[in-house]
Amino acid sequence: MSKAIEDLLKESREQGIEIGKIQTLVRLVQKGDLKIERAAVNVQMTVEQLRKMMEKTSV
């Protein structure tokens, strides 16, 4: 497999992991198990950015 394809696959995997992390944190916030401020810190967003993302997407 070429280096370019390997790099693309690695990047895709990392993006998938990050999306899964965000989805998990959003669910915890929605259930009331985690404060939105704490979740925002974990995904390196402001509380406002995370709120907007939560409004735009269904998780």
mmCIF file of C-alpha atoms in Angstrom:
data_model
loop_
_atom_site.group_PDB
_atom_site.id
_atom_site.type_symbol
_atom_site.label_atom_id
_atom_site.label_comp_id
_atom_site.label_asym_id
_atom_site.label_seq_id
_atom_site.Cartn_x
_atom_site.Cartn_y
_atom_site.Cartn_z
ATOM 1 C CA MET A 1 0.000 0.000 0.000
ATOM 2 C CA SER A 2 1.343 3.413 -0.869
ATOM 3 C CA LYS A 3 2.364 5.935 1.752
ATOM 4 C CA ALA A 4 -0.347 8.365 0.570
ATOM 5 C CA ILE A 5 -3.082 5.768 1.063
ATOM 6 C CA GLU A 6 -1.712 4.768 4.465
ATOM 7 C CA ASP A 7 -1.672 8.421 5.539
ATOM 8 C CA LEU A 8 -5.241 8.912 4.313
ATOM 9 C CA LEU A 9 -6.444 5.836 6.185
ATOM 10 C CA LYS A 10 -4.695 6.982 9.360
ATOM 11 C CA GLU A 11 -6.265 10.435 9.093
ATOM 12 C CA SER A 12 -9.706 8.928 8.500
ATOM 13 C CA ARG A 13 -9.323 6.687 11.545
ATOM 14 C CA GLU A 14 -8.276 9.622 13.716
ATOM 15 C CA GLN A 15 -11.255 11.676 12.522
ATOM 16 C CA GLY A 16 -13.592 8.776 13.283
ATOM 17 C CA ILE A 17 -12.196 8.456 16.780
ATOM 18 C CA GLU A 18 -12.648 12.193 17.381
ATOM 19 C CA ILE A 19 -16.238 12.084 16.128
ATOM 20 C CA GLY A 20 -16.970 9.148 18.421
ATOM 21 C CA LYS A 21 -15.458 11.008 21.364
ATOM 22 C CA ILE A 22 -17.623 14.054 20.689
ATOM 23 C CA GLN A 23 -20.756 11.920 20.285
ATOM 24 C CA THR A 24 -20.103 10.186 23.598
ATOM 25 C CA LEU A 25 -19.558 13.459 25.435
ATOM 26 C CA VAL A 26 -22.694 14.984 23.885
ATOM 27 C CA ARG A 27 -24.771 12.009 25.033
ATOM 28 C CA LEU A 28 -23.381 12.343 28.546
ATOM 29 C CA VAL A 29 -24.253 16.057 28.569
ATOM 30 C CA GLN A 30 -27.765 15.349 27.266
ATOM 31 C CA LYS A 31 -28.319 12.709 29.956
ATOM 32 C CA GLY A 32 -27.111 15.094 32.638
ATOM 33 C CA ASP A 33 -24.135 12.924 33.577
ATOM 34 C CA LEU A 34 -21.561 15.504 32.462
ATOM 35 C CA LYS A 35 -21.570 19.283 32.533
ATOM 36 C CA ILE A 36 -21.272 20.943 29.162
ATOM 37 C CA GLU A 37 -18.320 23.001 30.413
ATOM 38 C CA ARG A 38 -16.356 19.835 31.137
ATOM 39 C CA ALA A 39 -17.262 18.281 27.791
ATOM 40 C CA ALA A 40 -16.197 21.430 25.937
ATOM 41 C CA VAL A 41 -12.782 21.333 27.572
ATOM 42 C CA ASN A 42 -12.356 17.698 26.543
ATOM 43 C CA VAL A 43 -13.020 18.469 22.865
ATOM 44 C CA GLN A 44 -11.105 21.765 22.929
ATOM 45 C CA MET A 45 -14.154 23.899 22.135
ATOM 46 C CA THR A 46 -15.851 26.741 23.883
ATOM 47 C CA VAL A 47 -19.156 25.996 25.570
ATOM 48 C CA GLU A 48 -20.884 28.098 22.906
ATOM 49 C CA GLN A 49 -19.207 26.152 20.072
ATOM 50 C CA LEU A 50 -20.270 22.854 21.609
ATOM 51 C CA ARG A 51 -23.843 24.098 22.140
ATOM 52 C CA LYS A 52 -24.080 25.196 18.508
ATOM 53 C CA MET A 53 -22.726 21.856 17.327
ATOM 54 C CA MET A 54 -25.240 20.026 19.512
ATOM 55 C CA GLU A 55 -28.087 22.086 18.022
ATOM 56 C CA LYS A 56 -26.978 21.378 14.432
ATOM 57 C CA THR A 57 -26.428 17.655 14.777
ATOM 58 C CA SER A 58 -28.425 14.789 16.143
ATOM 59 C CA VAL A 59 -26.311 12.295 17.969
#
